[in-house]
mmCIF file of C-alpha atoms in Angstrom:
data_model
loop_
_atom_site.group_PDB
_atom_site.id
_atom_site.type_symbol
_atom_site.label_atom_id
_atom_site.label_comp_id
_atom_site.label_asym_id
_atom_site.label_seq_id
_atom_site.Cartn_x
_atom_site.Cartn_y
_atom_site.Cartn_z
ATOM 1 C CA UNK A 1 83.826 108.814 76.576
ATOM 2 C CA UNK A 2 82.147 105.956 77.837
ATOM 3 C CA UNK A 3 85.171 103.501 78.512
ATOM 4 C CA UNK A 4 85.418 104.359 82.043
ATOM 5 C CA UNK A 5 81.609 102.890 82.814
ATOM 6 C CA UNK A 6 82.812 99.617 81.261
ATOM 7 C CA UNK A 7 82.198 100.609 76.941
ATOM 8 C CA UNK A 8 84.506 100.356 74.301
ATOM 9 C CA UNK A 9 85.080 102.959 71.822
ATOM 10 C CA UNK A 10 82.984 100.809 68.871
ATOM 11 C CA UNK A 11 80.303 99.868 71.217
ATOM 12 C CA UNK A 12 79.452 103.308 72.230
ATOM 13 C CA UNK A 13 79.160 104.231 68.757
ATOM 14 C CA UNK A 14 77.030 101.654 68.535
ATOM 15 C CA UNK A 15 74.757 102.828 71.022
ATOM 16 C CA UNK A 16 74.621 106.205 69.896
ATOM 17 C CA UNK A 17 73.429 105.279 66.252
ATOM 18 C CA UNK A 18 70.760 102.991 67.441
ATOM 19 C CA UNK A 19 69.634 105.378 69.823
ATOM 20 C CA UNK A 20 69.563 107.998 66.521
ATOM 21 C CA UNK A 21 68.534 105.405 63.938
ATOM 22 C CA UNK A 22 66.363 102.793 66.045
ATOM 23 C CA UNK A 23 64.885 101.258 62.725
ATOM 24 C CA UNK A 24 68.558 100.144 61.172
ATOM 25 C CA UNK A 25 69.593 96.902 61.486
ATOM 26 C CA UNK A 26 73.114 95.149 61.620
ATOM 27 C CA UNK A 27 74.580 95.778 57.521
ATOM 28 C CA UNK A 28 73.004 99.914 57.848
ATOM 29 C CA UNK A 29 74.700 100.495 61.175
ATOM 30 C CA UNK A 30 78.054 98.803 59.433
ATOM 31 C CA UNK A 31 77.284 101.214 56.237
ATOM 32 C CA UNK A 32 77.046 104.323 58.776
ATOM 33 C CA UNK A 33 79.891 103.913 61.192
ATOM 34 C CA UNK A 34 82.294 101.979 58.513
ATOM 35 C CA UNK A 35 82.519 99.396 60.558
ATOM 36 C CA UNK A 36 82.581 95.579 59.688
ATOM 37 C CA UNK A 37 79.113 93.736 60.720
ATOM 38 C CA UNK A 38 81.792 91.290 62.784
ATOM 39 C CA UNK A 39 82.590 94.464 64.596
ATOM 40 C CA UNK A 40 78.891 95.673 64.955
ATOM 41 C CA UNK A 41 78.015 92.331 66.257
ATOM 42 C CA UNK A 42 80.622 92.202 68.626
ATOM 43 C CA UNK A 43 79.628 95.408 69.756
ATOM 44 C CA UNK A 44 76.684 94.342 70.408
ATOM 45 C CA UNK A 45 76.997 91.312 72.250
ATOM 46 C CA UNK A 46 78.830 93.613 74.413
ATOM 47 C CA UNK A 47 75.935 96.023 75.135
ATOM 48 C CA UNK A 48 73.807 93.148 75.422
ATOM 49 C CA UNK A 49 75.843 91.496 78.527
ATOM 50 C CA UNK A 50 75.600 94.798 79.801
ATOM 51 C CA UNK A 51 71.916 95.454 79.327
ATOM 52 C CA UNK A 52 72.060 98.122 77.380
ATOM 53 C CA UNK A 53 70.139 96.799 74.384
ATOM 54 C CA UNK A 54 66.975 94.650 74.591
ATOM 55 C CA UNK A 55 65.098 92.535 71.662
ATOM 56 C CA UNK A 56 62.925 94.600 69.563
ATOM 57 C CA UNK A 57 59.549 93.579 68.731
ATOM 58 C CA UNK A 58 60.237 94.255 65.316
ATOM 59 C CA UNK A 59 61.658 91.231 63.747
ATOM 60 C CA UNK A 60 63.653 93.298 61.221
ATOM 61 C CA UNK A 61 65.738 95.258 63.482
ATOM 62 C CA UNK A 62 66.428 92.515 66.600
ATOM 63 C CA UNK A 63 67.518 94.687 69.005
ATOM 64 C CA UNK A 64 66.710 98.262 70.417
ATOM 65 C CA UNK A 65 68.759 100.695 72.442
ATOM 66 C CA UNK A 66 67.431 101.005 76.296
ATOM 67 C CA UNK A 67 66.955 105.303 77.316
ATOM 68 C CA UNK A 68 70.264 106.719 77.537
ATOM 69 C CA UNK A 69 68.913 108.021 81.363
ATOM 70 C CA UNK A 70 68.028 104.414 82.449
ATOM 71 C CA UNK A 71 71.617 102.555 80.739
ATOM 72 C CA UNK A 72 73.592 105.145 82.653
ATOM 73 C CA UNK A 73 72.024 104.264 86.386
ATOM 74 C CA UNK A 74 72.451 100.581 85.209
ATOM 75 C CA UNK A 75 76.344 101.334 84.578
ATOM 76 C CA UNK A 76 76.947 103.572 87.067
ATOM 77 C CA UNK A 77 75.139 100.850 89.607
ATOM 78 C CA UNK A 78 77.368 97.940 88.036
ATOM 79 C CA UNK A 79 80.289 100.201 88.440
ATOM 80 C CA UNK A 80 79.309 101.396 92.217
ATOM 81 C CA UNK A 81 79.430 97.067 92.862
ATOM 82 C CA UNK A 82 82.803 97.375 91.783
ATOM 83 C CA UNK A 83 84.123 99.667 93.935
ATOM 84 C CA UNK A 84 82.329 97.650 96.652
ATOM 85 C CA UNK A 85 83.958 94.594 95.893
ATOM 86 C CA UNK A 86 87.196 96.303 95.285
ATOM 87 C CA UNK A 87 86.730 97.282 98.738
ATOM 88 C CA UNK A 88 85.900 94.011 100.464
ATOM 89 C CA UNK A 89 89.247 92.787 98.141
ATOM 90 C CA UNK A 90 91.369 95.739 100.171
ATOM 91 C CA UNK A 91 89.711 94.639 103.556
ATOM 92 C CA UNK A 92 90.275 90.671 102.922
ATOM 93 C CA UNK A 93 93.918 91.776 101.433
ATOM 94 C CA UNK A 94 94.613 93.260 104.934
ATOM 95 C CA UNK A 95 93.564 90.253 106.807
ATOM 96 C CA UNK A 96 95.861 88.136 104.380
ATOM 97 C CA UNK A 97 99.100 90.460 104.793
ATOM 98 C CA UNK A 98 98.686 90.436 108.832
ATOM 99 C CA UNK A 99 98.747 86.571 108.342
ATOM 100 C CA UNK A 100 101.336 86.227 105.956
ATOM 101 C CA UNK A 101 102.936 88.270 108.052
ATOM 102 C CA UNK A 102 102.742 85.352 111.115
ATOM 103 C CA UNK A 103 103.326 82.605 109.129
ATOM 104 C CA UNK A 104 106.574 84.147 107.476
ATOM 105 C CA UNK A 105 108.072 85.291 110.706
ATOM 106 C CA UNK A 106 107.243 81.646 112.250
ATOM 107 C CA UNK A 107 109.472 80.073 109.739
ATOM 108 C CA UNK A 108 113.203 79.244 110.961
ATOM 109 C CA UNK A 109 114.909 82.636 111.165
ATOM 110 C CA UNK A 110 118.775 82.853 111.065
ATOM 111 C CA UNK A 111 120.208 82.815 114.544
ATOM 112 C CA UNK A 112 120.710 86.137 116.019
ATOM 113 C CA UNK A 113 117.339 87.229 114.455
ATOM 114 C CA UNK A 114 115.362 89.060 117.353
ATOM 115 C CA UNK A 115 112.191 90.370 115.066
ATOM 116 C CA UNK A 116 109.893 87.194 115.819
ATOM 117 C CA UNK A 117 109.517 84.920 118.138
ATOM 118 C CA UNK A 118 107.155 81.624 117.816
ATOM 119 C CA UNK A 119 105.009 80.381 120.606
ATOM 120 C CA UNK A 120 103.429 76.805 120.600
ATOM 121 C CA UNK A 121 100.542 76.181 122.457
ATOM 122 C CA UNK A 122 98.120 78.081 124.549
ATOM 123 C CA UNK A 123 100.161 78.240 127.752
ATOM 124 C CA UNK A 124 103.685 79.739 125.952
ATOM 125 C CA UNK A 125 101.435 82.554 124.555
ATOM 126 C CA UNK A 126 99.912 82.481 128.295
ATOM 127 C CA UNK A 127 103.185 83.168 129.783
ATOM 128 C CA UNK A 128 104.976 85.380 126.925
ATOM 129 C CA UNK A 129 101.843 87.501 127.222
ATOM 130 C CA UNK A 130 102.456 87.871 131.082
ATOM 131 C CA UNK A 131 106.388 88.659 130.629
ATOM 132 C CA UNK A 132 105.624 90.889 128.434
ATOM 133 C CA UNK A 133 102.870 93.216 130.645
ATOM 134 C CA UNK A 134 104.397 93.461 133.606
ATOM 135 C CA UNK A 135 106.808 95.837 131.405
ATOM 136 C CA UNK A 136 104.251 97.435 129.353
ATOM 137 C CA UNK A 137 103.786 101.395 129.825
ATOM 138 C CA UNK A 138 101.357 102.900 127.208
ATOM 139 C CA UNK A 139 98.614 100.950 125.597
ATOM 140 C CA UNK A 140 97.586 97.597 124.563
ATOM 141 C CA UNK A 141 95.389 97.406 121.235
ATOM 142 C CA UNK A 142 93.685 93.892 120.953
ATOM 143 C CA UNK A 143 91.248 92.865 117.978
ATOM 144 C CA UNK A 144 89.451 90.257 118.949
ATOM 145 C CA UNK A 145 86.684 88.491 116.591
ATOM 146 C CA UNK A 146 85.775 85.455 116.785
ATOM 147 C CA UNK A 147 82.223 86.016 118.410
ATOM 148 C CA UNK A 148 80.974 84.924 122.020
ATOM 149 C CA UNK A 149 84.519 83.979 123.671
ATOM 150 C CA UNK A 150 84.875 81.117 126.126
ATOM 151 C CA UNK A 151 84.375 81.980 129.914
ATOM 152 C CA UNK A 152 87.377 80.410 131.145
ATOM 153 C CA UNK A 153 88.947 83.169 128.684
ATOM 154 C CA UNK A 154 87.448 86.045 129.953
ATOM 155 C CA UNK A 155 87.773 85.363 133.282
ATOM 156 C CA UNK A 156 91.641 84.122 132.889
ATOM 157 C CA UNK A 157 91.867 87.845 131.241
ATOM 158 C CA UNK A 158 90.855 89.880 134.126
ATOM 159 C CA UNK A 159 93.705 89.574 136.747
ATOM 160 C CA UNK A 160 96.623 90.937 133.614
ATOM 161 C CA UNK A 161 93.973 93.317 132.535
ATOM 162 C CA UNK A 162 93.319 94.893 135.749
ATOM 163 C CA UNK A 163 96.824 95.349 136.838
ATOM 164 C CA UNK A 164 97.371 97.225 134.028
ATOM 165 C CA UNK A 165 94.842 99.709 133.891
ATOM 166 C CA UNK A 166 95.640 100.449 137.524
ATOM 167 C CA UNK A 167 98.910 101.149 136.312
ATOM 168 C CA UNK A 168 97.499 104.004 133.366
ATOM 169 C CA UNK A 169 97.961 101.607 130.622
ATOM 170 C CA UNK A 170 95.419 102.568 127.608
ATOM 171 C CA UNK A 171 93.679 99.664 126.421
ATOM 172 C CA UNK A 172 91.285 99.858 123.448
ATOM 173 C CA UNK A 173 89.611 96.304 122.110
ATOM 174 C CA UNK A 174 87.387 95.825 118.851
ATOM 175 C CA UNK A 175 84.842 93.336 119.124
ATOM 176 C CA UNK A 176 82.706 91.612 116.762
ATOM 177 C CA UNK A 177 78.712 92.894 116.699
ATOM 178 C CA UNK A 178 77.690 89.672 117.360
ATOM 179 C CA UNK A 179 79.064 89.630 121.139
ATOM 180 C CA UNK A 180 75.515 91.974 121.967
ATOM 181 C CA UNK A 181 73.853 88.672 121.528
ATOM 182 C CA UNK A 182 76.376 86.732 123.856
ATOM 183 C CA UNK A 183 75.816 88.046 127.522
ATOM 184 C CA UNK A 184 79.071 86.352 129.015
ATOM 185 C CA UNK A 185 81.317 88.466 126.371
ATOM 186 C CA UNK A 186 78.912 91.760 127.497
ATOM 187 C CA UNK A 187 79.595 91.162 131.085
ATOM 188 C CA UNK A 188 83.385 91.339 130.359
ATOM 189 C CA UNK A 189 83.066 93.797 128.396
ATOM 190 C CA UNK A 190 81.365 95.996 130.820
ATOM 191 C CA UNK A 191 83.592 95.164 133.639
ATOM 192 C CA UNK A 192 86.323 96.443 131.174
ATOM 193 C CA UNK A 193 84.412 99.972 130.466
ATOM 194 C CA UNK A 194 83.931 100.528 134.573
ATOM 195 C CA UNK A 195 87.663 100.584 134.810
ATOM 196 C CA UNK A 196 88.637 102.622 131.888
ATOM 197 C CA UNK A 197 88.886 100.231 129.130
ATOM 198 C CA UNK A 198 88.009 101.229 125.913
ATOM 199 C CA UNK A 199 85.447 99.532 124.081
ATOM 200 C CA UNK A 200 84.129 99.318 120.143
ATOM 201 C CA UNK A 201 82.566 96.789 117.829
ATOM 202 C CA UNK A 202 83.020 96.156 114.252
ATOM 203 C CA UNK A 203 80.810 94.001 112.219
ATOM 204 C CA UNK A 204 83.843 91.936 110.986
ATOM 205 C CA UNK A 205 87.524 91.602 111.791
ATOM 206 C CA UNK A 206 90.368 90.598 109.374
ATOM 207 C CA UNK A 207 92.471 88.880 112.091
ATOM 208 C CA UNK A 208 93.194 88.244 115.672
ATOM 209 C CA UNK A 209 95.888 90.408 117.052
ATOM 210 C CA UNK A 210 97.425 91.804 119.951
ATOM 211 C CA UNK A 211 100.062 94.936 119.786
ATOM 212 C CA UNK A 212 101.580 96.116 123.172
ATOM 213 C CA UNK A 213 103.153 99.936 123.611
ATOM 214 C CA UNK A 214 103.540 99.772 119.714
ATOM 215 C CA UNK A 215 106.906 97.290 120.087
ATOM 216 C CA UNK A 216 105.448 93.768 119.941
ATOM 217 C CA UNK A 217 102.567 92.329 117.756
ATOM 218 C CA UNK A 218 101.411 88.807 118.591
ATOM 219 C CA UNK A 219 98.968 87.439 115.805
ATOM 220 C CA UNK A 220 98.325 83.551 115.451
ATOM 221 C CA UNK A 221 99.808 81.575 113.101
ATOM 222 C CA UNK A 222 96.423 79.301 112.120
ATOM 223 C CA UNK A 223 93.237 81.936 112.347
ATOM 224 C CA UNK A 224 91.178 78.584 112.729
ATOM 225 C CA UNK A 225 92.416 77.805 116.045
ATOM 226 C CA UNK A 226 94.599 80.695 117.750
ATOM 227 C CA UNK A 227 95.515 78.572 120.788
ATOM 228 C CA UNK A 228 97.810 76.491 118.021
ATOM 229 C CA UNK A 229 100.467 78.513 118.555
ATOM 230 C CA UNK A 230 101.019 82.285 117.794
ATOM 231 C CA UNK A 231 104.346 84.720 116.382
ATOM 232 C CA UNK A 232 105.435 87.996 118.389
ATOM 233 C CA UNK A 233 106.738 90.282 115.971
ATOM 234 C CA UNK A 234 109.267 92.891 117.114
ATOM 235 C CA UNK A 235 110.425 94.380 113.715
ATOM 236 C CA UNK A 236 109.552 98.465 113.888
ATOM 237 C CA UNK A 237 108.202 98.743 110.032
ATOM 238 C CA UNK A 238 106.105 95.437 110.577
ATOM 239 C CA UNK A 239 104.499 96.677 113.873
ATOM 240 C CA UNK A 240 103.901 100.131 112.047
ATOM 241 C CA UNK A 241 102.358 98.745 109.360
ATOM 242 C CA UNK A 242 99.913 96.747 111.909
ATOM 243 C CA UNK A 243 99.517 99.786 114.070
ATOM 244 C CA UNK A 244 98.222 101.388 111.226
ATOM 245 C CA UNK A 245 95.635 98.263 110.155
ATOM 246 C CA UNK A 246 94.030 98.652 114.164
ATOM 247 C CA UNK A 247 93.698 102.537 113.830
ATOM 248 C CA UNK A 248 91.761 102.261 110.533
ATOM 249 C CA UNK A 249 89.748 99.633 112.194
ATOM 250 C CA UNK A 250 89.193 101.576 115.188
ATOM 251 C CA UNK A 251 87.987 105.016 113.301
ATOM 252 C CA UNK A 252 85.048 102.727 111.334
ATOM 253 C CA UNK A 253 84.457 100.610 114.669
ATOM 254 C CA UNK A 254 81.351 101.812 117.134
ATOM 255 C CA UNK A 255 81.648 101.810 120.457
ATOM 256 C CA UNK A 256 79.562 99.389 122.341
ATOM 257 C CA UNK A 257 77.465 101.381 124.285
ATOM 258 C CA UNK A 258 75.817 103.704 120.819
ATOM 259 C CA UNK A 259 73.105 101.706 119.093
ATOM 260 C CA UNK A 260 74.307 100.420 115.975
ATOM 261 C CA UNK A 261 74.969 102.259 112.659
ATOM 262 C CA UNK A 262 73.042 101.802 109.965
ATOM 263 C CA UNK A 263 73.793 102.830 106.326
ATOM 264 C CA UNK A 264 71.708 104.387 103.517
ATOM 265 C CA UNK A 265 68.095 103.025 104.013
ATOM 266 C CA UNK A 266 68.647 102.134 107.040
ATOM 267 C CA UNK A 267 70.206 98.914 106.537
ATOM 268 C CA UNK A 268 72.188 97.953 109.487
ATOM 269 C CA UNK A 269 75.852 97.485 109.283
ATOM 270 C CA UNK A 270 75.846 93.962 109.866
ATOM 271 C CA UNK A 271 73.682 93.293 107.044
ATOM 272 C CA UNK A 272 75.561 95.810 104.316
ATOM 273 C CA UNK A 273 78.523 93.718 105.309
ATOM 274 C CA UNK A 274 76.649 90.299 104.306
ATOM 275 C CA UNK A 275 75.469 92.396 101.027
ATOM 276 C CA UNK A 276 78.835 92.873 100.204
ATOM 277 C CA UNK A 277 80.263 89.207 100.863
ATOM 278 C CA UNK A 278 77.551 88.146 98.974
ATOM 279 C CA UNK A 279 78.783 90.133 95.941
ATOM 280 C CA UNK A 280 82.387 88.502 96.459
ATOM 281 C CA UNK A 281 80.876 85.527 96.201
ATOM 282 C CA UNK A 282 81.470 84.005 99.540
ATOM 283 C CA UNK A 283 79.890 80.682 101.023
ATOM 284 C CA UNK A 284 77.249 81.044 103.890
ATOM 285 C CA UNK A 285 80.184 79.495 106.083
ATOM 286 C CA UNK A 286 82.480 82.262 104.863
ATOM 287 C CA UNK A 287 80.442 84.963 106.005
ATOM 288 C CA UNK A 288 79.528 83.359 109.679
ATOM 289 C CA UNK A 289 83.290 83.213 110.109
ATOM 290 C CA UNK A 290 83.602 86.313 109.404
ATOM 291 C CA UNK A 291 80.956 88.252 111.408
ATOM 292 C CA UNK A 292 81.124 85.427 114.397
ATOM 293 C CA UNK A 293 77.871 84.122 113.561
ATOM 294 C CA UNK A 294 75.877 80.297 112.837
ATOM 295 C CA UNK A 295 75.946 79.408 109.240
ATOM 296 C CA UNK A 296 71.987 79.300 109.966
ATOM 297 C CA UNK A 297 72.388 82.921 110.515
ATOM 298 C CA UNK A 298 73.989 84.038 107.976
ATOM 299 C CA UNK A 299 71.617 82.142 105.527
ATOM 300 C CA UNK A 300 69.023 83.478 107.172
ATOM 301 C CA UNK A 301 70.139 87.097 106.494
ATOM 302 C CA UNK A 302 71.259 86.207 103.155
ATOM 303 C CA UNK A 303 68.125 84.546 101.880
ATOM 304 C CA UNK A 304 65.899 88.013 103.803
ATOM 305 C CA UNK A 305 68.076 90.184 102.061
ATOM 306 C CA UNK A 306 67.411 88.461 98.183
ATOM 307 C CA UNK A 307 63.863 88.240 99.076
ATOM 308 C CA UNK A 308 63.605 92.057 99.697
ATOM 309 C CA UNK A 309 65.919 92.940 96.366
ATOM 310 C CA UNK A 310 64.482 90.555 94.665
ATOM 311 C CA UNK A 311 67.406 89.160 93.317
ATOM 312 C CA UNK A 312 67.825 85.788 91.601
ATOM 313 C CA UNK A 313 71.737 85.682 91.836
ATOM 314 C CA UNK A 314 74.170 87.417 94.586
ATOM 315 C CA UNK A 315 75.630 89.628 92.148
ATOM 316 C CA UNK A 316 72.095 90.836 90.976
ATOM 317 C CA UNK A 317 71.584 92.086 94.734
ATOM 318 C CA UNK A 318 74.206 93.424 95.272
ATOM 319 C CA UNK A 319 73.457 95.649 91.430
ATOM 320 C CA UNK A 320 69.902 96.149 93.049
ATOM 321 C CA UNK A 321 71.062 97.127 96.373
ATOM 322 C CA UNK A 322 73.345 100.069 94.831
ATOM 323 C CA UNK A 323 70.754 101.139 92.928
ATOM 324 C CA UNK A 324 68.045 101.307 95.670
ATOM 325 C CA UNK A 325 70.770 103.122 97.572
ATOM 326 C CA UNK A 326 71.764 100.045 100.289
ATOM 327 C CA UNK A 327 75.125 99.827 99.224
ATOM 328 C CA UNK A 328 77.414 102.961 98.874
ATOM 329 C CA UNK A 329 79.886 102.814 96.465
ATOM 330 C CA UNK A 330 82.466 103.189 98.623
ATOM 331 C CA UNK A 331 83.447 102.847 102.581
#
């Protein structure tokens, strides 16, 4: 019954008797549930990793059963970490396929292959990019993370971004969060909003990425330095499939101009997202790549976030922040 919250069949029966017959030790609970004491002990090593059983007082017995009420919020909260991680796994996996996806298509294609095309350097992209708007029609969809972006950039953007939103051209951009704190990137961004440019920040982004009327995606081929050199992708299922990674994006995303979301407890989405990369295990550096922030940041919300769960270990807050309610199991 209990398998799905992480119990084998012996353990639970385990449980159960010690919960019914608290005073038995290791060679009565083998008597009552024919089971070897190798098996009972095994069982119990299991319930004790999960901290379902504690040390008795009573030297006879060594271990007690925890209230069934209290073990089952302690597995359901270990299980609710699981889906939380399983979901920062999807998100990263996503990232990963988008660039495996660039680096595949920038290696030596058979001639006559039109699906990709590799750029080198930061003017190629510069001028590909240019060919390649004064034909577009419908939309441009850009993700762009990587925090505060250079001036020069910005201002370099305007002139191709303004002649096509005088032409009708939809163009929707996701941010990172962080660019609130930047006021060069806020600037740009508002000059985008006044002429019908669509706006929304995220507080993390798996990968920069450009797709134009749904034909061509341009991603980079090195997400440490984009201006390396980049692949334009032209094959319809590949495009598709990266269509469909911006519009999922783009549903979760806020625009820029609403305050931003918090979750359950009113923990602000920047923060749940450094609760769950904490849980994964990622290094302070990780997680300021990720969310275009200072590694001084991101220990700074790190360590704030431990000190209010009081948690001794990563994985320990991110059990206590399911439990308090901070972390849904799911998003």
């Amino acid at each position: 019954m209990l398998e799905s919250l992480g119990i084998d069949r012996h353990a639970e029966l385990v449980y159960r008797a010690m919960l019914a017959h608290p005073s038995e030790g290791v060679a009565a609970l083998a008597a009552r549930l024919q089971l070897t004491e190798s098996e009972i002990r095994s069982s119990l090593d299991q319930l004790s990793v999960l901290a379902l059983i504690q040390p008795s007082p009573d030297e006879h017995i060594g271990f007690r059963a925890i209230r069934p009420e209290m073990a089952m919020e302690l597995l359901l909260a270990r299980q609710h970490v699981d889906l939380a991680a399983q979901q920062m796994r999807v998100e990263a996996s996503r990232a990963a396929a988008a660039q495996l996806i660039a680096e595949c298509s920038a290696l030596p294609t058979p001639s006559g292959d039109t699906d990709s095309e590799h750029l080198v350097g930061p003017n190629a992209i510069r001028e590909r990019l240019g060919q390649i708007g004064r034909t577009i029609e419908q939309e441009v969809m850009t993700l762009a993370p990587g925090g505060a972006h250079p001036v020069a950039d910005l201002e370099a953007s305007r002139g191709p971004n303004a002649a096509l939103l005088e032409r009708g051209v939809r163009m929707r951009t996701i941010y990172l969060e962080s660019i609130r704190n930047d006021k060069p990137t806020l600037d740009h961004v508002a000059w985008l909003n006044h002429r019908g440019g669509q706006v929304r920040v995220a507080p993390a982004l798996p990968v920069r990425m450009i797709i134009m009327d749904r034909r061509h995606a341009l991603l980079p081929i090195d997400t440490n330095d984009a201006r390396i050199g980049a692949v334009l992708l032209r094959g319809q299922g590949t495009v598709a499939a990266l269509c469909a990674l911006f519009e999922n994006i783009w549903d979760a995303a806020t625009p820029l101009g609403v305050a931003p979301s918090r979750d359950i407890e009113g923990l602000p989405r920047q923060e749940a997202v450094v609760l769950r990369l904490l849980t994964q295990g990622l290094t302070d550096e990780a997680i300021a790549k990720r969310l275009g922030i200072s590694p001084r940041t991101a220990r700074r919300i790190a360590a704030d976030l431990m000190t209010r769960l009081e948690a001794r270990s990563r994985f320990e807050a991110g059990v206590h922040a399911v439990q308090d309610g901070w972390l849904p199991s799911t998003r």
